[in-house]
Amino acid sequence: MSHLPSRICAVLGPTNTGKTHYALERMLAHKTGVIGLPLRLLAREIYDKLVALRGPSVVALITGEERILPARAQYWVCTVEAMPQGMNADFVAIDEVQLCADPERGHVFTDRLLHMRGTHETLFLGAETMRSVIAQLVPKAEFIRRDRFSKLTYTGPKKTSRMPARSAIVGFSVENVYAIAELLRRQKGGAAVVMGALSPRTRNAQVDMYQNGDVEYLVATDAIGMGLNLDVKHVAFSSLSKFDGRKMRRLMPNELSQIAGRAGRHTNDGTFGVTGEAPPLEPEVVEAIETHRFMPIKKLQWRNSRLEFGTVGALLASLGQSANDPFLARARDADDHRSLQALSQIADVTARATDPASVRLLWETCQIPDFRQVSGNEHNAIVQRIFEFLHEDGEISHSWLQDRVSRIDKPQGDIDTLSKRLAFIRTWTYVAQRKGWVSDESYWRGETRAVEDRLSDALHNALTQRFVDRRTSMLMRRLKQKESLVADVNDKGEVTIEGQFAGKLTGFRFQMDPSATGEEAKTLRSAALQALQPQFKLLADRFYNAPDTEFDFTEQGGLMWGEFAVGKLVAGADAMSPMVEPFVDMEAGEDVAEKVRRRLSHFINRKIEAAFEPLIAMKNDEAIVGLARGVAFRLIESLGVIPRSVIADDVKSLDQDARSLLRKHGVRFGQFTIFQHLMLKPAPTRLRLVLWSLSEGLGEFPEAPPAGLVTIPAVVGAPNGYYPRAGYRLAGERAIRIDMLERLADMLRAVDTRGGFEATGDMLSITGMTLEQFADLMGGLGYAGERGEREKVKAVAEAAPVVEGNAEAKAEDAPVADTAEATPAEEAAPTEAAEAEMEVFYTFRWVPKKRPSDQGRNQRPAGKGGAKGKGKKPQGGKPKVHSSKPAPKKDKPIDPDNPFAALMALKGKS
């Protein structure tokens, strides 16, 4: 008997068109069938429907964490990921096929679209946007378009307090959902909560509360957009953006339509709009949703399903293959792929995975979902331990698994605690469902399910207790009483309660109206803070999603959000790892404070990474080793700037290769300072001073000098170490920028520092000083200046002699000054005036003096010089007597305090 060819059909259309109902009818018309659904919650709902129609003995349920497999099963209800392969069922259906384009799960849906077929009939259910790409990839497919049963209309923005009954308010984070539910409890008596992360048991209990009329409102994530059928008349978006696993992004019109379509089930019309912080929808988006017309999907996410298990490397290579089809795009690495990559770097794992069977086992364990989403390393450690058990013993240790399940089996705690435990138990529920992984499969499947049920019931009770005021809800439904106490905050931060001014909200701190006193003040504050609870949470959501451009830090380590102080920096483990102390009222709750702290930490960490990028790059360069690593460490410890005297011995011992490695990272070996040039820019300097002040425990932080100044006046009471961190060196009554000081040092190499020299015009020009100020500066650098007067003569230009220096005198370490100009100290022809005009000049000589100690040279202000001839004290050693005699001979010690002594020694030889 010949068989008819298998029928492939795509049933496409918007929500509320009866696509899923049609698929169930078609499946029951066959002897066997499999349907793949996008959510575990939806799979359970369809399973319950089929059981009611055909009985539990012929209906199977297979999800990652639940397996109900009767011996005579004919119909399998599965999540798409759990659809059994190679069953040869008469009928196959895949729901929500537009998820083929989803960045996270799309490759699984694409694989089922391309390869899963029923022997008699195959249905693809989804949005009209998939028509063209299905036609290209599955040429034999026929198409059926389904029109919506009811009309969908946009009603614009609406306050939560004015939300009509039987409304669903949609948020895109747990915090946002809880904040809205709390607001509805205070205003409307309560709300049910539906999220994809809830267990089916918790979700069903919450939905029953809503469907039975115990509450008139539902707060949900976008999980309600995937086929969950609820009695909803209006859908309101509290936000139009969501975190997609990698970044915040705005929802596409087709995604908004999928959720808005939950309003108006079957023939009842529905409405949709926005509320809270969500802006109104653009007219073109509204039109697209109301008419169900969207841009077609052009590419599907794809991952190679023909995997090579010969070696771990071969498996990774096969996972990394690209699609040879213009309609398929290689999906980004999924969680299982990333786990495999991480474990492939562990020697013990690779030592075990040496044959195809063990490589396949490793891949199966890597596919354990990361339900907890706490830490990738923590999840990988669990995967590794399970692989080791399975590879070594063939099953997971009973006692090891019992210990982990027992830790979770605690149905006490708040909502967050119970939610985390439910996420934890899902891991072990998944493990227990894997065939052959545990010794007593029946026991462990029952045990993990029982723990999940206990935690689910506890979570439902906690959600109900927190978000439903049953008494208020009942009274409002029966008597239509006025709304509960509600706080409103305008754009100026002014807080009103029932129209009465109560105070101001500055950031996350409430400042009560100062005119209120006594019992009135206590009542007002208590009422205001109670009513502000949801506002704090909504504000925290807006704060967390704000761009970095809205934040800044102050010179004193304060953290600002616009005009509001929202926290401050405190010292951390090291200067480059500060911690954040948020400014949040205690009544706002620890979750709000933690969210503020996390967002501020992200901001300051990115600031440090951007400003100190050269320093971090040098820190992470593994090519820098030995003594060069030590010098780099000292420079990093000093935040990119350190006086040469502090590490003089280490620098002297560096060979040219080591110096070259450091120079590649912008390190300059100046005569006075070792520094990274980019770290002298205003932004790194401002941040460096704040971080240094924190690490030093200063009570008041010194401010950064104004940008662009070559010299600045000495700062009265400046703390030790201030000048190097500010990018300056104190010399006399002023401090000079260290890069300009190195340019001055270049010029001084060309003069006789022992015999005496006069300041040139270039020297005065680069410092921007008068001759008197320059004399004081030179005194601070260790030079005695002898003041004199002489007749002023006409200037004669004279080129300064060029003297070759050592490797550290090259232009890359300190730029050479421009061509010399005429100076006041040069000879000039006498004037014809009867009385000669006199001019002041200085003759400078290097005069080292003793220093009592080497410690803290970089933190003591330099000595003052100038007209009185006071010089800088040398560091250690005997004082040298300077005269016009030739430079010391080779076997004579060179003065360590004179940065130009080595040069002068060479000059003396010539």
Coordinates of N, CA and C in Angstrom, one line a residue, residues 609-809:
E609 N 38.3 52.2 33.6 CA 38.8 51.5 32.4 C 39.1 52.4 31.2
A610 N 38.3 53.4 31.1 CA 38.5 54.4 29.9 C 39.7 55.3 30.2
A611 N 39.7 55.9 31.4 CA 40.8 56.9 31.8 C 42.1 56.2 31.9
F612 N 42.2 55.0 32.5 CA 43.4 54.3 32.8 C 43.7 53.2 31.8
E613 N 43.1 53.3 30.6 CA 43.3 52.3 29.6 C 44.8 51.9 29.3
P614 N 45.7 52.9 29.2 CA 47.1 52.6 29.0 C 47.7 51.8 30.1
L615 N 47.3 52.2 31.3 CA 47.9 51.6 32.6 C 47.4 50.2 32.7
I616 N 46.1 50.0 32.4 CA 45.5 48.6 32.5 C 46.1 47.7 31.4
A617 N 46.4 48.3 30.2 CA 47.0 47.5 29.1 C 48.4 47.1 29.5
M618 N 49.1 47.9 30.2 CA 50.5 47.6 30.6 C 50.4 46.5 31.7
K619 N 49.4 46.6 32.6 CA 49.3 45.7 33.7 C 49.0 44.3 33.1
N620 N 48.2 44.2 32.0 CA 47.8 42.9 31.5 C 48.7 42.4 30.4
D621 N 49.8 43.1 30.1 CA 50.8 42.6 29.1 C 51.7 41.6 29.7
E622 N 51.5 40.3 29.3 CA 52.3 39.2 29.9 C 53.7 39.2 29.4
A623 N 54.0 40.0 28.3 CA 55.3 40.1 27.8 C 56.3 40.8 28.7
I624 N 55.7 41.6 29.6 CA 56.5 42.4 30.5 C 56.8 41.5 31.7
V625 N 58.1 41.2 31.9 CA 58.5 40.3 33.0 C 59.8 40.8 33.7
G626 N 60.1 40.1 34.7 CA 61.4 40.5 35.4 C 61.3 41.9 36.0
L627 N 62.5 42.5 35.9 CA 62.6 43.9 36.5 C 61.6 44.9 35.8
A628 N 61.4 44.7 34.5 CA 60.4 45.6 33.8 C 59.1 45.4 34.5
R629 N 58.7 44.2 34.9 CA 57.4 44.0 35.5 C 57.3 44.8 36.9
G630 N 58.5 44.7 37.6 CA 58.6 45.5 38.8 C 58.4 47.0 38.7
V631 N 59.1 47.5 37.7 CA 59.0 48.9 37.4 C 57.5 49.2 37.0
A632 N 56.9 48.4 36.1 CA 55.6 48.6 35.7 C 54.6 48.6 36.9
F633 N 54.9 47.6 37.8 CA 54.0 47.5 39.0 C 54.1 48.8 39.8
R634 N 55.3 49.3 40.0 CA 55.4 50.6 40.8 C 54.7 51.7 40.1
L635 N 54.8 51.8 38.8 CA 54.1 52.8 38.0 C 52.6 52.7 38.1
I636 N 52.1 51.4 38.1 CA 50.7 51.2 38.2 C 50.2 51.5 39.6
E637 N 51.0 51.2 40.6 CA 50.7 51.5 42.0 C 50.6 53.0 42.2
S638 N 51.4 53.8 41.4 CA 51.4 55.2 41.6 C 50.4 55.9 40.6
L639 N 49.6 55.0 39.9 CA 48.6 55.5 39.0 C 49.2 56.3 37.8
G640 N 50.3 55.8 37.3 CA 50.8 56.3 36.0 C 51.9 57.4 36.1
V641 N 52.2 57.8 37.3 CA 53.2 58.9 37.5 C 54.0 58.6 38.8
I642 N 55.4 58.6 38.6 CA 56.2 58.4 39.8 C 57.5 59.1 39.7
P643 N 58.0 59.8 40.7 CA 59.3 60.5 40.6 C 60.4 59.5 40.4
R644 N 61.3 59.8 39.5 CA 62.4 58.9 39.1 C 63.2 58.5 40.3
S645 N 63.4 59.4 41.3 CA 64.2 59.1 42.4 C 63.7 58.0 43.2
V646 N 62.4 57.7 43.2 CA 61.8 56.7 44.0 C 62.2 55.3 43.5
I647 N 62.4 55.2 42.2 CA 62.8 53.9 41.6 C 64.0 54.0 40.7
A648 N 64.9 54.9 41.2 CA 66.1 55.2 40.4 C 67.0 53.9 40.1
D649 N 67.2 53.1 41.2 CA 68.0 51.9 41.0 C 67.4 50.9 40.1
D650 N 66.1 50.7 40.2 CA 65.4 49.8 39.3 C 65.5 50.3 37.8
V651 N 65.3 51.6 37.6 CA 65.3 52.1 36.3 C 66.7 52.0 35.7
K652 N 67.7 52.2 36.5 CA 69.1 52.2 36.1 C 69.5 50.7 35.7
S653 N 68.9 49.8 36.3 CA 69.2 48.4 36.0 C 68.4 47.8 34.8
L654 N 67.5 48.6 34.2 CA 66.7 48.1 33.1 C 67.6 48.1 31.8
D655 N 67.6 47.0 31.1 CA 68.3 47.0 29.8 C 67.4 47.6 28.7
Q656 N 67.9 47.7 27.5 CA 67.2 48.4 26.5 C 65.9 47.7 26.0
D657 N 66.0 46.3 26.1 CA 64.8 45.6 25.7 C 63.7 45.8 26.7
A658 N 64.0 45.8 27.9 CA 63.0 46.1 29.0 C 62.4 47.5 28.8
R659 N 63.3 48.5 28.6 CA 62.8 49.8 28.4 C 61.9 49.9 27.1
S660 N 62.3 49.2 26.1 CA 61.5 49.2 24.9 C 60.1 48.7 25.1
L661 N 60.0 47.6 25.9 CA 58.7 47.0 26.2 C 57.8 48.0 26.9
L662 N 58.4 48.8 27.9 CA 57.6 49.7 28.6 C 57.3 50.9 27.7
R663 N 58.2 51.3 26.8 CA 57.9 52.5 26.0 C 56.8 52.2 25.0
K664 N 56.6 50.9 24.7 CA 55.4 50.5 23.8 C 54.1 50.9 24.5
H665 N 54.1 51.0 25.8 CA 52.9 51.3 26.5 C 52.9 52.8 26.9
G666 N 53.7 53.6 26.2 CA 53.7 55.0 26.4 C 54.5 55.5 27.6
V667 N 55.3 54.6 28.2 CA 56.1 55.0 29.4 C 57.3 55.9 28.9
R668 N 57.5 57.0 29.6 CA 58.6 57.9 29.3 C 59.5 58.0 30.5
F669 N 60.8 57.8 30.2 CA 61.8 57.8 31.2 C 62.4 59.2 31.3
G670 N 61.8 60.1 32.0 CA 62.3 61.4 32.2 C 63.4 61.5 33.2
Q671 N 64.1 62.7 33.2 CA 65.2 62.9 34.1 C 64.6 63.0 35.6
F672 N 63.4 63.6 35.7 CA 62.9 63.8 37.0 C 61.7 62.8 37.3
T673 N 61.0 62.4 36.3 CA 59.8 61.6 36.5 C 59.7 60.5 35.5
I674 N 59.1 59.3 35.9 CA 58.8 58.2 35.0 C 57.2 58.3 34.9
F675 N 56.7 58.4 33.7 CA 55.3 58.5 33.5 C 54.8 58.0 32.2
Q676 N 53.5 57.8 32.1 CA 52.8 57.5 30.9 C 52.2 58.9 30.4
H677 N 52.6 59.2 29.2 CA 52.2 60.6 28.7 C 50.6 60.7 28.7
L678 N 49.9 59.7 28.3 CA 48.4 59.8 28.2 C 47.8 60.0 29.6
M679 N 48.5 59.6 30.6 CA 48.0 59.7 32.0 C 48.1 61.1 32.5
L680 N 48.7 62.0 31.8 CA 48.8 63.4 32.2 C 47.6 64.2 31.7
K681 N 46.7 63.6 30.9 CA 45.6 64.4 30.4 C 44.6 64.7 31.5
P682 N 43.8 65.7 31.3 CA 42.9 66.2 32.4 C 42.0 65.1 33.0
A683 N 41.4 64.3 32.2 CA 40.5 63.3 32.7 C 41.2 62.3 33.6
P684 N 42.3 61.6 33.2 CA 43.0 60.7 34.1 C 43.5 61.4 35.3
T685 N 44.0 62.7 35.2 CA 44.5 63.4 36.3 C 43.5 63.6 37.4
R686 N 42.3 64.1 36.9 CA 41.2 64.3 37.8 C 40.8 63.1 38.6
L687 N 40.6 62.0 37.8 CA 40.3 60.7 38.5 C 41.4 60.2 39.4
R688 N 42.6 60.3 38.9 CA 43.8 59.8 39.7 C 43.8 60.5 41.1
L689 N 43.6 61.8 41.1 CA 43.6 62.5 42.4 C 42.5 62.0 43.3
V690 N 41.3 61.7 42.8 CA 40.2 61.2 43.6 C 40.6 59.8 44.2
L691 N 41.1 58.9 43.3 CA 41.4 57.6 43.7 C 42.5 57.6 44.7
W692 N 43.5 58.4 44.5 CA 44.7 58.5 45.4 C 44.2 59.0 46.7
S693 N 43.4 60.0 46.7 CA 42.9 60.6 48.0 C 42.1 59.6 48.8
L694 N 41.3 58.8 48.1 CA 40.6 57.7 48.7 C 41.5 56.7 49.4
S695 N 42.5 56.3 48.6 CA 43.4 55.2 49.2 C 44.3 55.8 50.3
E696 N 44.5 57.1 50.3 CA 45.3 57.7 51.4 C 44.5 58.0 52.6
G697 N 43.1 57.9 52.5 CA 42.3 58.2 53.6 C 42.2 59.7 53.9
L698 N 42.3 60.6 53.0 CA 42.3 62.0 53.2 C 40.8 62.4 53.6
G699 N 40.8 63.4 54.5 CA 39.5 63.9 54.9 C 38.9 64.9 53.8
E700 N 39.8 65.7 53.3 CA 39.4 66.6 52.2 C 40.3 66.4 51.0
F701 N 39.7 66.2 49.8 CA 40.5 65.8 48.7 C 41.0 67.1 48.0
P702 N 42.3 67.1 47.6 CA 42.8 68.2 46.8 C 42.3 68.2 45.4
E703 N 42.0 69.4 44.9 CA 41.5 69.5 43.5 C 42.5 69.4 42.5
A704 N 42.1 69.0 41.3 CA 43.1 68.9 40.1 C 43.3 70.3 39.6
P705 N 44.6 70.6 39.2 CA 44.9 71.9 38.7 C 44.1 72.2 37.4
P706 N 43.8 73.5 37.1 CA 43.1 73.8 35.8 C 43.9 73.2 34.7
A707 N 43.1 72.7 33.7 CA 43.8 72.1 32.5 C 44.6 73.1 31.7
G708 N 45.7 72.7 31.2 CA 46.5 73.5 30.2 C 47.5 74.4 30.8
L709 N 47.6 74.5 32.2 CA 48.6 75.4 32.8 C 49.9 74.7 32.9
V710 N 51.0 75.4 32.5 CA 52.4 74.8 32.6 C 52.9 74.8 34.0
T711 N 52.6 75.9 34.7 CA 53.0 76.0 36.1 C 51.8 76.5 36.9
I712 N 51.8 76.2 38.2 CA 50.8 76.6 39.1 C 51.4 77.0 40.4
P713 N 50.8 78.0 41.2 CA 51.3 78.3 42.5 C 51.3 77.2 43.4
A714 N 52.2 77.1 44.3 CA 52.3 76.1 45.4 C 51.0 76.1 46.1
V715 N 50.4 74.9 46.4 CA 49.1 74.8 47.1 C 49.4 74.7 48.6
V716 N 48.8 75.7 49.3 CA 49.0 75.7 50.7 C 48.4 74.5 51.4
G717 N 49.2 73.8 52.2 CA 48.6 72.6 52.9 C 48.4 71.4 52.1
A718 N 49.0 71.4 50.9 CA 48.9 70.2 50.0 C 49.4 69.0 50.7
P719 N 48.7 67.8 50.7 CA 49.1 66.6 51.3 C 50.4 66.0 50.6
N720 N 51.1 65.3 51.4 CA 52.3 64.6 50.8 C 51.9 63.7 49.6
G721 N 52.6 63.9 48.5 CA 52.3 63.1 47.3 C 51.4 63.7 46.4
Y722 N 50.8 64.9 46.7 CA 49.8 65.5 45.8 C 50.4 65.9 44.5
Y723 N 51.6 66.5 44.4 CA 52.1 67.1 43.1 C 52.3 66.0 42.1
P724 N 53.0 64.9 42.4 CA 53.1 63.9 41.3 C 51.8 63.4 40.8
R725 N 50.8 63.2 41.7 CA 49.5 62.7 41.2 C 48.7 63.7 40.4
A726 N 49.1 65.0 40.7 CA 48.5 66.1 39.9 C 49.2 66.3 38.6
G727 N 50.3 65.6 38.4 CA 51.1 65.7 37.1 C 52.1 66.9 37.2
Y728 N 52.5 67.3 38.4 CA 53.4 68.4 38.6 C 54.6 68.1 39.5
R729 N 55.6 68.9 39.5 CA 56.7 68.8 40.4 C 56.9 70.2 41.1
L730 N 56.9 70.2 42.4 CA 57.0 71.4 43.1 C 58.5 71.9 43.1
A731 N 58.7 73.1 42.7 CA 60.0 73.7 42.7 C 60.0 75.2 43.0
G732 N 60.3 75.5 44.3 CA 60.2 76.9 44.7 C 58.8 77.2 45.1
E733 N 58.4 78.4 44.7 CA 57.0 78.9 45.0 C 56.0 78.4 44.0
R734 N 56.4 77.7 43.0 CA 55.5 77.2 41.9 C 55.8 75.7 41.6
A735 N 54.8 75.1 41.0 CA 55.0 73.7 40.6 C 54.9 73.7 39.0
I736 N 55.8 72.9 38.4 CA 55.8 72.9 36.9 C 55.3 71.5 36.5
R737 N 54.6 71.5 35.4 CA 54.0 70.3 34.8 C 55.2 69.3 34.4
I738 N 55.1 68.1 34.7 CA 56.3 67.2 34.6 C 56.7 67.0 33.2
D739 N 55.8 67.0 32.2 CA 56.3 66.9 30.8 C 57.0 68.1 30.3
M740 N 56.6 69.3 30.8 CA 57.3 70.5 30.5 C 58.7 70.6 31.2
L741 N 58.7 70.0 32.4 CA 60.0 70.0 33.1 C 61.0 69.1 32.4
E742 N 60.5 68.1 31.7 CA 61.4 67.2 31.0 C 61.9 67.9 29.7
R743 N 61.1 68.8 29.1 CA 61.5 69.6 28.0 C 62.6 70.6 28.4
L744 N 62.4 71.2 29.6 CA 63.4 72.1 30.2 C 64.7 71.3 30.4
A745 N 64.6 70.0 30.9 CA 65.8 69.2 31.2 C 66.5 69.0 29.9
D746 N 65.8 68.8 28.8 CA 66.5 68.7 27.5 C 67.4 69.9 27.2
M747 N 66.8 71.1 27.4 CA 67.6 72.3 27.2 C 68.8 72.4 28.1
L748 N 68.6 72.0 29.3 CA 69.8 72.1 30.3 C 70.9 71.2 29.9
R749 N 70.6 70.2 29.2 CA 71.7 69.3 28.8 C 72.8 70.0 27.9
A750 N 72.3 71.1 27.2 CA 73.1 71.8 26.3 C 74.0 72.8 26.9
V751 N 73.9 73.0 28.2 CA 74.6 74.1 28.9 C 75.5 73.5 29.9
D752 N 76.5 74.3 30.4 CA 77.4 73.9 31.4 C 76.8 74.2 32.8
T753 N 76.3 73.1 33.4 CA 75.6 73.3 34.7 C 76.6 73.5 35.8
R754 N 77.9 73.2 35.6 CA 78.9 73.4 36.7 C 79.5 74.8 36.6
G755 N 79.9 75.2 35.3 CA 80.5 76.5 35.1 C 79.6 77.6 35.2
G756 N 78.3 77.4 35.0 CA 77.3 78.4 35.1 C 76.7 78.7 33.7
F757 N 75.4 79.1 33.7 CA 74.7 79.4 32.5 C 73.6 80.4 32.8
E758 N 73.1 81.1 31.7 CA 72.0 82.0 31.8 C 70.8 81.4 31.2
A759 N 69.6 81.8 31.6 CA 68.4 81.3 31.1 C 68.2 81.9 29.7
T760 N 67.8 81.0 28.8 CA 67.5 81.4 27.4 C 66.0 81.8 27.2
G761 N 65.7 82.4 26.1 CA 64.3 82.8 25.9 C 63.4 81.5 25.8
D762 N 64.0 80.4 25.2 CA 63.2 79.2 25.1 C 62.9 78.6 26.5
M763 N 63.8 78.7 27.4 CA 63.6 78.2 28.8 C 62.4 79.0 29.4
L764 N 62.5 80.3 29.3 CA 61.4 81.1 29.8 C 60.1 80.9 29.1
S765 N 60.2 80.7 27.8 CA 59.0 80.5 27.0 C 58.2 79.2 27.4
I766 N 58.9 78.1 27.5 CA 58.2 76.8 27.8 C 57.6 76.8 29.2
T767 N 58.2 77.6 30.1 CA 57.7 77.6 31.5 C 56.7 78.7 31.6
G768 N 56.7 79.7 30.7 CA 55.7 80.8 30.8 C 56.0 81.7 32.0
M769 N 57.3 81.8 32.4 CA 57.6 82.5 33.7 C 58.4 83.8 33.3
T770 N 58.4 84.7 34.3 CA 59.3 85.8 34.3 C 60.7 85.3 34.7
L771 N 61.7 86.1 34.6 CA 63.1 85.7 34.9 C 63.2 85.5 36.4
E772 N 62.5 86.3 37.2 CA 62.5 86.1 38.7 C 61.8 84.8 39.1
Q773 N 60.7 84.5 38.5 CA 60.0 83.3 38.8 C 60.8 82.1 38.3
F774 N 61.5 82.2 37.2 CA 62.4 81.1 36.7 C 63.5 80.9 37.7
A775 N 64.1 81.9 38.2 CA 65.2 81.8 39.2 C 64.7 81.0 40.4
D776 N 63.5 81.3 40.9 CA 62.9 80.6 42.0 C 62.7 79.1 41.6
L777 N 62.2 78.8 40.4 CA 62.0 77.5 39.9 C 63.3 76.7 39.9
M778 N 64.4 77.3 39.4 CA 65.6 76.6 39.3 C 66.2 76.4 40.7
G779 N 65.9 77.3 41.6 CA 66.3 77.0 43.0 C 65.7 75.8 43.6
G780 N 64.4 75.6 43.3 CA 63.7 74.5 43.7 C 64.2 73.2 43.1
L781 N 64.8 73.3 41.9 CA 65.4 72.1 41.3 C 66.8 71.8 41.7
G782 N 67.4 72.6 42.6 CA 68.7 72.3 43.1 C 69.8 73.2 42.5
Y783 N 69.4 74.3 41.8 CA 70.4 75.2 41.2 C 70.5 76.5 42.0
A784 N 71.7 77.0 42.2 CA 71.9 78.3 42.9 C 71.9 79.4 41.8
G785 N 71.2 80.4 42.0 CA 71.1 81.5 41.0 C 71.8 82.7 41.5
E786 N 72.8 83.2 40.8 CA 73.5 84.4 41.2 C 73.0 85.6 40.4
R787 N 72.4 86.6 41.1 CA 71.8 87.7 40.5 C 72.8 88.8 40.1
G788 N 72.6 89.4 39.0 CA 73.5 90.5 38.6 C 72.8 91.5 37.7
E789 N 73.5 92.6 37.5 CA 73.0 93.7 36.6 C 74.0 94.1 35.6
R790 N 73.6 94.5 34.5 CA 74.5 95.0 33.4 C 73.7 95.9 32.5
E791 N 74.5 96.6 31.7 CA 73.9 97.4 30.7 C 73.2 96.6 29.6
K792 N 72.0 97.1 29.3 CA 71.2 96.4 28.3 C 71.7 96.7 27.0
V793 N 71.9 95.7 26.2 CA 72.4 95.9 24.8 C 71.5 95.2 23.9
K794 N 71.6 95.5 22.6 CA 70.8 95.0 21.6 C 71.0 93.5 21.5
A795 N 69.9 92.7 21.4 CA 70.0 91.3 21.4 C 70.6 90.7 20.1
V796 N 71.4 89.7 20.2 CA 72.0 89.1 19.1 C 71.7 87.6 19.1
A797 N 71.0 87.1 18.1 CA 70.5 85.7 18.1 C 71.7 84.8 18.1
E798 N 71.7 83.8 18.9 CA 72.8 82.8 18.9 C 72.2 81.5 19.1
A799 N 72.6 80.6 18.2 CA 72.1 79.2 18.3 C 72.7 78.5 19.5
A800 N 71.9 77.8 20.3 CA 72.4 77.0 21.4 C 73.1 75.8 20.9
P801 N 74.2 75.4 21.5 CA 75.0 74.2 21.1 C 74.1 73.0 21.4
V802 N 74.3 72.0 20.5 CA 73.6 70.7 20.6 C 74.5 69.7 21.2
V803 N 74.1 69.1 22.3 CA 74.9 68.1 22.9 C 74.2 66.7 22.9
E804 N 74.9 65.8 22.4 CA 74.2 64.4 22.4 C 74.1 63.9 23.8
G805 N 73.0 63.2 24.0 CA 72.8 62.6 25.4 C 72.7 61.1 25.3
N806 N 72.4 60.5 26.4 CA 72.3 59.1 26.4 C 70.9 58.7 25.9
A807 N 70.6 57.4 26.0 CA 69.3 56.9 25.4 C 68.1 57.5 26.0
E808 N 68.2 57.9 27.2 CA 67.0 58.5 27.9 C 66.8 60.0 27.6
A809 N 67.7 60.6 26.8 CA 67.6 61.9 26.4 C 66.9 62.1 25.1

